[in-house]
């Protein structure tokens, strides 16, 4: 369910869940940074940044795959932008990015530098997807700030 109209702009954060949870601490920090941009911003997918050890966040244990797809596609359709960390390869994250791109939703992809690995050309080659390469958390958070400022500066006018 979406929060009240006070927080009216949804930013969909995408990060690996079943593909591996080693980046969950960064996801948590990124989600906090997005939410702190403005009181009117919220992240419906904040469970992606859950810090518990399990492969699946506790809130999803009772849901079927179909339940998760229906919920996440509704959240995505209602989101003003997608910010995705693509450092841990994930079919689901790639799928969410493609759906967002097809719906005309702005997308920021964050890739932690890890030579010789490179992100998929399907992401970096798209003219509709902005990809930022980062070497540490501070650089990634700065990229989030810049993206939010570019697309949502008016939310800070209060």
Short mmCIF file of N, CA and C in Angstrom, two decimals:
data_model
loop_
_atom_site.label_atom_id
_atom_site.label_comp_id
_atom_site.label_asym_id
_atom_site.label_seq_id
_atom_site.Cartn_x
_atom_site.Cartn_y
_atom_site.Cartn_z
N UNK A 1 0.84 -1.20 0.00
CA UNK A 1 0.00 0.00 0.00
C UNK A 1 0.88 1.25 0.00
N UNK A 2 0.40 2.26 -0.70
CA UNK A 2 1.15 3.51 -0.80
C UNK A 2 0.86 4.38 0.42
N UNK A 3 1.87 5.08 0.93
CA UNK A 3 1.64 5.99 2.06
C UNK A 3 0.73 7.15 1.68
N UNK A 4 0.39 7.98 2.65
CA UNK A 4 -0.50 9.12 2.43
C UNK A 4 0.11 10.10 1.43
N UNK A 5 -0.67 11.09 1.05
CA UNK A 5 -0.23 12.04 0.03
C UNK A 5 0.93 12.90 0.48
N UNK A 6 1.26 12.88 1.78
CA UNK A 6 2.43 13.63 2.26
C UNK A 6 3.67 13.14 1.53
N UNK A 7 3.83 11.84 1.46
CA UNK A 7 4.95 11.25 0.72
C UNK A 7 4.38 10.73 -0.60
N UNK A 8 4.37 11.57 -1.62
CA UNK A 8 3.61 11.24 -2.82
C UNK A 8 4.45 10.74 -3.98
N UNK A 9 5.76 10.78 -3.88
CA UNK A 9 6.60 10.38 -5.01
C UNK A 9 7.34 9.09 -4.67
N UNK A 10 7.00 8.04 -5.42
CA UNK A 10 7.64 6.74 -5.20
C UNK A 10 8.88 6.62 -6.06
N UNK A 11 9.98 6.21 -5.44
CA UNK A 11 11.21 5.87 -6.15
C UNK A 11 11.45 4.39 -5.90
N UNK A 12 11.48 3.63 -6.97
CA UNK A 12 11.60 2.17 -6.90
C UNK A 12 13.08 1.83 -6.85
N UNK A 13 13.53 1.26 -5.74
CA UNK A 13 14.92 0.82 -5.64
C UNK A 13 14.97 -0.67 -6.00
N UNK A 14 15.86 -1.01 -6.92
CA UNK A 14 16.02 -2.41 -7.33
C UNK A 14 17.42 -2.89 -6.98
N UNK A 15 17.47 -4.05 -6.36
CA UNK A 15 18.73 -4.69 -6.01
C UNK A 15 18.51 -6.19 -5.90
N UNK A 16 19.58 -6.94 -5.98
CA UNK A 16 19.48 -8.39 -5.97
C UNK A 16 18.89 -8.92 -4.67
N UNK A 17 17.98 -9.87 -4.79
CA UNK A 17 17.48 -10.60 -3.62
C UNK A 17 17.90 -12.06 -3.76
N UNK A 18 17.30 -12.79 -4.68
CA UNK A 18 17.65 -14.21 -4.82
C UNK A 18 19.00 -14.41 -5.48
N UNK A 19 19.47 -13.42 -6.24
CA UNK A 19 20.76 -13.53 -6.92
C UNK A 19 21.96 -13.37 -5.99
N UNK A 20 21.69 -12.96 -4.75
CA UNK A 20 22.77 -12.80 -3.77
C UNK A 20 22.55 -11.54 -2.95
N UNK A 21 22.82 -11.62 -1.65
CA UNK A 21 22.51 -10.53 -0.73
C UNK A 21 23.75 -9.81 -0.20
N UNK A 22 24.91 -10.02 -0.83
CA UNK A 22 26.14 -9.45 -0.27
C UNK A 22 26.16 -7.93 -0.31
N UNK A 23 25.34 -7.31 -1.14
CA UNK A 23 25.30 -5.84 -1.22
C UNK A 23 24.19 -5.22 -0.38
N UNK A 24 23.56 -6.00 0.50
CA UNK A 24 22.40 -5.48 1.23
C UNK A 24 22.72 -4.27 2.10
N UNK A 25 23.95 -4.17 2.60
CA UNK A 25 24.29 -3.00 3.43
C UNK A 25 24.35 -1.74 2.58
N UNK A 26 24.87 -1.86 1.35
CA UNK A 26 24.83 -0.72 0.44
C UNK A 26 23.39 -0.39 0.05
N UNK A 27 22.59 -1.41 -0.24
CA UNK A 27 21.18 -1.15 -0.60
C UNK A 27 20.50 -0.35 0.51
N UNK A 28 20.75 -0.75 1.74
CA UNK A 28 20.15 -0.07 2.90
C UNK A 28 20.54 1.40 2.91
N UNK A 29 21.83 1.68 2.71
CA UNK A 29 22.32 3.06 2.70
C UNK A 29 21.74 3.85 1.53
N UNK A 30 21.63 3.22 0.36
CA UNK A 30 21.09 3.89 -0.82
C UNK A 30 19.62 4.25 -0.61
N UNK A 31 18.85 3.33 -0.05
CA UNK A 31 17.43 3.58 0.20
C UNK A 31 17.26 4.72 1.20
N UNK A 32 18.08 4.73 2.25
CA UNK A 32 18.03 5.84 3.21
C UNK A 32 18.32 7.16 2.52
N UNK A 33 19.32 7.18 1.63
CA UNK A 33 19.68 8.42 0.93
C UNK A 33 18.51 8.90 0.06
N UNK A 34 17.86 7.97 -0.65
CA UNK A 34 16.71 8.34 -1.49
C UNK A 34 15.59 8.92 -0.62
N UNK A 35 15.26 8.24 0.48
CA UNK A 35 14.17 8.69 1.35
C UNK A 35 14.48 10.03 2.01
N UNK A 36 15.75 10.30 2.27
CA UNK A 36 16.14 11.55 2.92
C UNK A 36 16.16 12.74 1.97
N UNK A 37 15.97 12.51 0.67
CA UNK A 37 15.98 13.60 -0.30
C UNK A 37 14.88 14.61 -0.02
N UNK A 38 13.70 14.10 0.34
CA UNK A 38 12.54 14.95 0.61
C UNK A 38 11.54 14.16 1.42
N UNK A 39 10.79 14.84 2.30
CA UNK A 39 9.73 14.13 3.04
C UNK A 39 8.65 13.58 2.10
N UNK A 40 8.61 14.07 0.87
CA UNK A 40 7.59 13.62 -0.08
C UNK A 40 8.03 12.42 -0.92
N UNK A 41 9.22 11.89 -0.65
CA UNK A 41 9.73 10.73 -1.38
C UNK A 41 9.63 9.50 -0.49
N UNK A 42 9.21 8.40 -1.07
CA UNK A 42 9.27 7.13 -0.34
C UNK A 42 9.69 6.02 -1.30
N UNK A 43 10.18 4.93 -0.72
CA UNK A 43 10.69 3.79 -1.49
C UNK A 43 9.82 2.58 -1.14
N UNK A 44 8.91 2.19 -2.05
CA UNK A 44 8.03 1.06 -1.73
C UNK A 44 8.80 -0.25 -1.57
N UNK A 45 9.98 -0.33 -2.19
CA UNK A 45 10.79 -1.55 -2.16
C UNK A 45 11.86 -1.50 -1.08
N UNK A 46 11.60 -0.81 0.02
CA UNK A 46 12.65 -0.66 1.04
C UNK A 46 13.08 -2.00 1.64
N UNK A 47 12.26 -3.04 1.52
CA UNK A 47 12.66 -4.37 2.00
C UNK A 47 13.90 -4.91 1.28
N UNK A 48 14.22 -4.36 0.09
CA UNK A 48 15.41 -4.80 -0.63
C UNK A 48 16.67 -4.49 0.20
N UNK A 49 16.57 -3.46 1.04
CA UNK A 49 17.67 -3.09 1.91
C UNK A 49 17.62 -3.73 3.29
N UNK A 50 16.76 -4.74 3.45
CA UNK A 50 16.68 -5.44 4.75
C UNK A 50 18.05 -6.03 5.09
N UNK A 51 18.43 -5.90 6.35
CA UNK A 51 19.78 -6.30 6.75
C UNK A 51 19.88 -7.73 7.27
N UNK A 52 18.74 -8.40 7.48
CA UNK A 52 18.84 -9.75 8.02
C UNK A 52 19.58 -10.68 7.06
N UNK A 53 20.10 -11.76 7.62
CA UNK A 53 20.97 -12.67 6.89
C UNK A 53 20.28 -13.46 5.79
N UNK A 54 19.00 -13.76 5.94
CA UNK A 54 18.32 -14.68 5.03
C UNK A 54 18.38 -14.25 3.58
N UNK A 55 18.24 -15.22 2.68
CA UNK A 55 18.25 -14.93 1.25
C UNK A 55 17.02 -14.11 0.88
N UNK A 56 15.89 -14.40 1.51
CA UNK A 56 14.64 -13.69 1.21
C UNK A 56 14.28 -12.83 2.43
N UNK A 57 14.00 -11.52 2.22
CA UNK A 57 13.57 -10.70 3.36
C UNK A 57 12.36 -11.31 4.04
N UNK A 58 12.31 -11.19 5.37
CA UNK A 58 11.23 -11.80 6.16
C UNK A 58 9.85 -11.46 5.63
N UNK A 59 9.66 -10.22 5.13
CA UNK A 59 8.34 -9.79 4.69
C UNK A 59 7.86 -10.55 3.45
N UNK A 60 8.75 -11.28 2.77
CA UNK A 60 8.35 -11.99 1.55
C UNK A 60 8.17 -13.48 1.77
N UNK A 61 8.44 -13.98 2.96
CA UNK A 61 8.42 -15.43 3.19
C UNK A 61 7.03 -16.03 2.97
N UNK A 62 5.97 -15.25 3.23
CA UNK A 62 4.61 -15.78 3.09
C UNK A 62 4.03 -15.55 1.70
N UNK A 63 4.77 -14.91 0.81
CA UNK A 63 4.24 -14.56 -0.50
C UNK A 63 4.64 -15.57 -1.57
N UNK A 64 3.73 -15.84 -2.50
CA UNK A 64 4.09 -16.67 -3.65
C UNK A 64 4.84 -15.80 -4.65
N UNK A 65 5.52 -16.44 -5.59
CA UNK A 65 6.20 -15.68 -6.64
C UNK A 65 5.20 -14.80 -7.39
N UNK A 66 4.00 -15.33 -7.62
CA UNK A 66 2.97 -14.56 -8.31
C UNK A 66 2.57 -13.33 -7.50
N UNK A 67 2.43 -13.50 -6.17
CA UNK A 67 2.10 -12.35 -5.30
C UNK A 67 3.16 -11.27 -5.42
N UNK A 68 4.43 -11.68 -5.41
CA UNK A 68 5.55 -10.72 -5.47
C UNK A 68 5.54 -9.99 -6.81
N UNK A 69 5.31 -10.73 -7.91
CA UNK A 69 5.28 -10.11 -9.23
C UNK A 69 4.16 -9.08 -9.33
N UNK A 70 2.97 -9.46 -8.90
CA UNK A 70 1.82 -8.54 -8.96
C UNK A 70 2.09 -7.28 -8.14
N UNK A 71 2.58 -7.46 -6.92
CA UNK A 71 2.88 -6.32 -6.05
C UNK A 71 3.95 -5.43 -6.65
N UNK A 72 5.05 -6.03 -7.08
CA UNK A 72 6.17 -5.23 -7.57
C UNK A 72 5.85 -4.52 -8.88
N UNK A 73 5.08 -5.16 -9.76
CA UNK A 73 4.71 -4.50 -11.02
C UNK A 73 3.77 -3.32 -10.76
N UNK A 74 2.91 -3.43 -9.75
CA UNK A 74 2.05 -2.30 -9.38
C UNK A 74 2.89 -1.16 -8.81
N UNK A 75 3.83 -1.50 -7.93
CA UNK A 75 4.72 -0.48 -7.37
C UNK A 75 5.51 0.21 -8.47
N UNK A 76 6.03 -0.59 -9.41
CA UNK A 76 6.83 -0.04 -10.50
C UNK A 76 6.01 0.92 -11.35
N UNK A 77 4.80 0.53 -11.69
CA UNK A 77 3.94 1.38 -12.53
C UNK A 77 3.62 2.71 -11.84
N UNK A 78 3.59 2.71 -10.52
CA UNK A 78 3.28 3.92 -9.75
C UNK A 78 4.52 4.73 -9.38
N UNK A 79 5.70 4.29 -9.82
CA UNK A 79 6.93 4.95 -9.42
C UNK A 79 7.34 6.03 -10.42
N UNK A 80 7.97 7.07 -9.89
CA UNK A 80 8.42 8.19 -10.72
C UNK A 80 9.80 7.94 -11.30
N UNK A 81 10.55 7.01 -10.71
CA UNK A 81 11.89 6.68 -11.20
C UNK A 81 12.30 5.34 -10.60
N UNK A 82 13.32 4.75 -11.23
CA UNK A 82 13.94 3.53 -10.72
C UNK A 82 15.42 3.81 -10.50
N UNK A 83 15.90 3.44 -9.32
CA UNK A 83 17.33 3.46 -9.04
C UNK A 83 17.71 2.02 -8.75
N UNK A 84 18.64 1.48 -9.54
CA UNK A 84 18.98 0.07 -9.44
C UNK A 84 20.47 -0.11 -9.24
N UNK A 85 20.83 -0.95 -8.26
CA UNK A 85 22.23 -1.35 -8.17
C UNK A 85 22.37 -2.64 -8.96
N UNK A 86 23.25 -2.62 -9.97
CA UNK A 86 23.41 -3.76 -10.87
C UNK A 86 24.74 -4.48 -10.64
N UNK A 87 25.37 -4.22 -9.50
CA UNK A 87 26.67 -4.82 -9.22
C UNK A 87 26.59 -6.32 -9.01
N UNK A 88 25.54 -6.81 -8.37
CA UNK A 88 25.29 -8.24 -8.23
C UNK A 88 24.31 -8.64 -9.33
N UNK A 89 24.74 -9.45 -10.30
CA UNK A 89 23.84 -9.80 -11.40
C UNK A 89 22.54 -10.41 -10.89
N UNK A 90 21.41 -9.96 -11.47
CA UNK A 90 20.09 -10.41 -11.03
C UNK A 90 19.12 -10.35 -12.20
N UNK A 91 18.51 -11.49 -12.50
CA UNK A 91 17.49 -11.51 -13.56
C UNK A 91 16.35 -10.55 -13.22
N UNK A 92 15.94 -10.56 -11.95
CA UNK A 92 14.81 -9.72 -11.54
C UNK A 92 15.10 -8.24 -11.71
N UNK A 93 16.30 -7.80 -11.33
CA UNK A 93 16.66 -6.39 -11.48
C UNK A 93 16.66 -6.01 -12.96
N UNK A 94 17.23 -6.86 -13.80
CA UNK A 94 17.23 -6.57 -15.24
C UNK A 94 15.82 -6.47 -15.79
N UNK A 95 14.94 -7.36 -15.33
CA UNK A 95 13.54 -7.36 -15.75
C UNK A 95 12.86 -6.06 -15.32
N UNK A 96 13.08 -5.65 -14.07
CA UNK A 96 12.46 -4.41 -13.56
C UNK A 96 12.95 -3.20 -14.35
N UNK A 97 14.24 -3.17 -14.67
CA UNK A 97 14.80 -2.05 -15.44
C UNK A 97 14.14 -2.01 -16.83
N UNK A 98 14.02 -3.17 -17.48
CA UNK A 98 13.41 -3.21 -18.81
C UNK A 98 11.96 -2.76 -18.78
N UNK A 99 11.23 -3.20 -17.76
CA UNK A 99 9.82 -2.77 -17.63
C UNK A 99 9.73 -1.26 -17.42
N UNK A 100 10.60 -0.72 -16.58
CA UNK A 100 10.61 0.73 -16.34
C UNK A 100 10.92 1.48 -17.62
N UNK A 101 11.95 1.03 -18.34
CA UNK A 101 12.34 1.68 -19.60
C UNK A 101 11.17 1.68 -20.58
N UNK A 102 10.48 0.56 -20.70
CA UNK A 102 9.34 0.44 -21.62
C UNK A 102 8.20 1.38 -21.23
N UNK A 103 8.08 1.67 -19.93
CA UNK A 103 7.02 2.55 -19.45
C UNK A 103 7.45 4.01 -19.41
N UNK A 104 8.67 4.30 -19.87
CA UNK A 104 9.13 5.69 -19.90
C UNK A 104 9.53 6.24 -18.54
N UNK A 105 9.82 5.35 -17.60
CA UNK A 105 10.22 5.76 -16.25
C UNK A 105 11.74 5.97 -16.24
N UNK A 106 12.22 7.12 -15.75
CA UNK A 106 13.68 7.34 -15.70
C UNK A 106 14.38 6.28 -14.85
N UNK A 107 15.56 5.83 -15.32
CA UNK A 107 16.30 4.77 -14.64
C UNK A 107 17.75 5.21 -14.43
N UNK A 108 18.21 5.04 -13.19
CA UNK A 108 19.63 5.18 -12.86
C UNK A 108 20.15 3.81 -12.46
N UNK A 109 21.19 3.34 -13.16
CA UNK A 109 21.86 2.09 -12.77
C UNK A 109 23.19 2.44 -12.13
N UNK A 110 23.48 1.78 -11.03
CA UNK A 110 24.74 1.95 -10.31
C UNK A 110 25.55 0.66 -10.43
N UNK A 111 26.79 0.78 -10.88
CA UNK A 111 27.66 -0.38 -11.08
C UNK A 111 28.95 -0.16 -10.31
N UNK A 112 29.22 -1.04 -9.36
CA UNK A 112 30.47 -0.97 -8.61
C UNK A 112 31.59 -1.54 -9.48
N UNK A 113 32.60 -0.73 -9.69
CA UNK A 113 33.73 -1.11 -10.55
C UNK A 113 34.33 -2.43 -10.07
N UNK A 114 34.49 -3.38 -10.99
CA UNK A 114 34.99 -4.71 -10.63
C UNK A 114 35.64 -5.34 -11.85
N UNK A 115 36.77 -4.73 -12.34
CA UNK A 115 37.41 -5.28 -13.54
C UNK A 115 37.81 -6.74 -13.31
N UNK A 116 37.73 -7.58 -14.33
CA UNK A 116 37.36 -7.24 -15.71
C UNK A 116 35.86 -7.32 -15.97
N UNK A 117 35.06 -7.60 -14.94
CA UNK A 117 33.61 -7.69 -15.13
C UNK A 117 33.07 -6.36 -15.64
N UNK A 118 32.04 -6.44 -16.48
CA UNK A 118 31.36 -5.25 -16.98
C UNK A 118 29.87 -5.49 -16.95
N UNK A 119 29.08 -4.43 -16.79
CA UNK A 119 27.62 -4.62 -16.82
C UNK A 119 27.15 -4.94 -18.23
N UNK A 120 25.95 -5.47 -18.33
CA UNK A 120 25.37 -5.84 -19.61
C UNK A 120 25.24 -4.65 -20.55
N UNK A 121 25.58 -4.87 -21.81
CA UNK A 121 25.40 -3.84 -22.84
C UNK A 121 23.93 -3.50 -23.03
N UNK A 122 23.02 -4.40 -22.64
CA UNK A 122 21.58 -4.12 -22.75
C UNK A 122 21.19 -2.97 -21.81
N UNK A 123 21.98 -2.76 -20.77
CA UNK A 123 21.74 -1.64 -19.85
C UNK A 123 22.59 -0.44 -20.26
N UNK A 124 23.89 -0.65 -20.37
CA UNK A 124 24.79 0.49 -20.64
C UNK A 124 24.63 1.04 -22.05
N UNK A 125 24.12 0.23 -22.97
CA UNK A 125 23.94 0.69 -24.35
C UNK A 125 22.64 1.43 -24.59
N UNK A 126 21.71 1.36 -23.64
CA UNK A 126 20.41 2.00 -23.83
C UNK A 126 20.52 3.51 -23.66
N UNK A 127 19.97 4.27 -24.63
CA UNK A 127 20.00 5.73 -24.48
C UNK A 127 19.04 6.23 -23.39
N UNK A 128 18.16 5.35 -22.91
CA UNK A 128 17.16 5.76 -21.92
C UNK A 128 17.57 5.41 -20.50
N UNK A 129 18.72 4.77 -20.33
CA UNK A 129 19.18 4.35 -19.01
C UNK A 129 20.49 5.05 -18.70
N UNK A 130 20.53 5.71 -17.54
CA UNK A 130 21.77 6.35 -17.10
C UNK A 130 22.53 5.36 -16.22
N UNK A 131 23.78 5.08 -16.57
CA UNK A 131 24.59 4.18 -15.75
C UNK A 131 25.78 4.95 -15.18
N UNK A 132 25.97 4.82 -13.88
CA UNK A 132 27.10 5.45 -13.20
C UNK A 132 27.96 4.36 -12.59
N UNK A 133 29.25 4.41 -12.89
CA UNK A 133 30.22 3.48 -12.32
C UNK A 133 30.77 4.11 -11.05
N UNK A 134 30.82 3.33 -9.97
CA UNK A 134 31.34 3.87 -8.71
C UNK A 134 32.39 2.94 -8.13
N UNK A 135 33.28 3.52 -7.33
CA UNK A 135 34.30 2.69 -6.70
C UNK A 135 34.07 2.56 -5.20
N UNK A 136 33.28 3.48 -4.62
CA UNK A 136 32.96 3.36 -3.20
C UNK A 136 31.55 3.90 -2.95
N UNK A 137 31.07 3.66 -1.74
CA UNK A 137 29.69 4.03 -1.39
C UNK A 137 29.46 5.53 -1.55
N UNK A 138 30.44 6.35 -1.18
CA UNK A 138 30.26 7.80 -1.26
C UNK A 138 29.99 8.24 -2.70
N UNK A 139 30.69 7.66 -3.66
CA UNK A 139 30.46 7.99 -5.07
C UNK A 139 29.06 7.58 -5.52
N UNK A 140 28.62 6.41 -5.07
CA UNK A 140 27.28 5.93 -5.45
C UNK A 140 26.20 6.83 -4.85
N UNK A 141 26.38 7.21 -3.60
CA UNK A 141 25.39 8.08 -2.95
C UNK A 141 25.37 9.46 -3.61
N UNK A 142 26.53 9.95 -4.04
CA UNK A 142 26.58 11.23 -4.77
C UNK A 142 25.84 11.12 -6.10
N UNK A 143 25.94 9.98 -6.76
CA UNK A 143 25.22 9.76 -8.02
C UNK A 143 23.71 9.75 -7.79
N UNK A 144 23.28 9.15 -6.68
CA UNK A 144 21.86 9.17 -6.32
C UNK A 144 21.41 10.61 -6.10
N UNK A 145 22.19 11.39 -5.34
CA UNK A 145 21.85 12.79 -5.08
C UNK A 145 21.69 13.56 -6.39
N UNK A 146 22.64 13.38 -7.30
CA UNK A 146 22.61 14.12 -8.58
C UNK A 146 21.39 13.72 -9.41
N UNK A 147 21.08 12.42 -9.47
CA UNK A 147 19.92 11.94 -10.20
C UNK A 147 18.63 12.51 -9.62
N UNK A 148 18.52 12.46 -8.29
CA UNK A 148 17.32 12.98 -7.62
C UNK A 148 17.19 14.48 -7.86
N UNK A 149 18.30 15.20 -7.79
CA UNK A 149 18.29 16.65 -8.01
C UNK A 149 17.84 16.96 -9.44
N UNK A 150 18.33 16.19 -10.40
CA UNK A 150 17.97 16.41 -11.81
C UNK A 150 16.49 16.19 -12.05
N UNK A 151 15.94 15.13 -11.47
CA UNK A 151 14.56 14.74 -11.78
C UNK A 151 13.52 15.26 -10.79
N UNK A 152 13.93 15.57 -9.56
CA UNK A 152 12.95 15.84 -8.51
C UNK A 152 13.27 17.05 -7.64
N UNK A 153 14.02 18.01 -8.16
CA UNK A 153 14.42 19.18 -7.37
C UNK A 153 13.20 19.90 -6.78
N UNK A 154 12.08 19.91 -7.50
CA UNK A 154 10.89 20.62 -7.01
C UNK A 154 10.32 20.02 -5.73
N UNK A 155 10.67 18.77 -5.43
CA UNK A 155 10.17 18.16 -4.19
C UNK A 155 10.83 18.75 -2.97
N UNK A 156 11.92 19.50 -3.17
CA UNK A 156 12.63 20.09 -2.05
C UNK A 156 12.20 21.55 -1.80
N UNK A 157 11.17 22.01 -2.52
CA UNK A 157 10.76 23.40 -2.43
C UNK A 157 9.99 23.77 -1.17
N UNK A 158 9.58 22.78 -0.40
CA UNK A 158 8.76 23.09 0.79
C UNK A 158 9.47 24.02 1.76
#
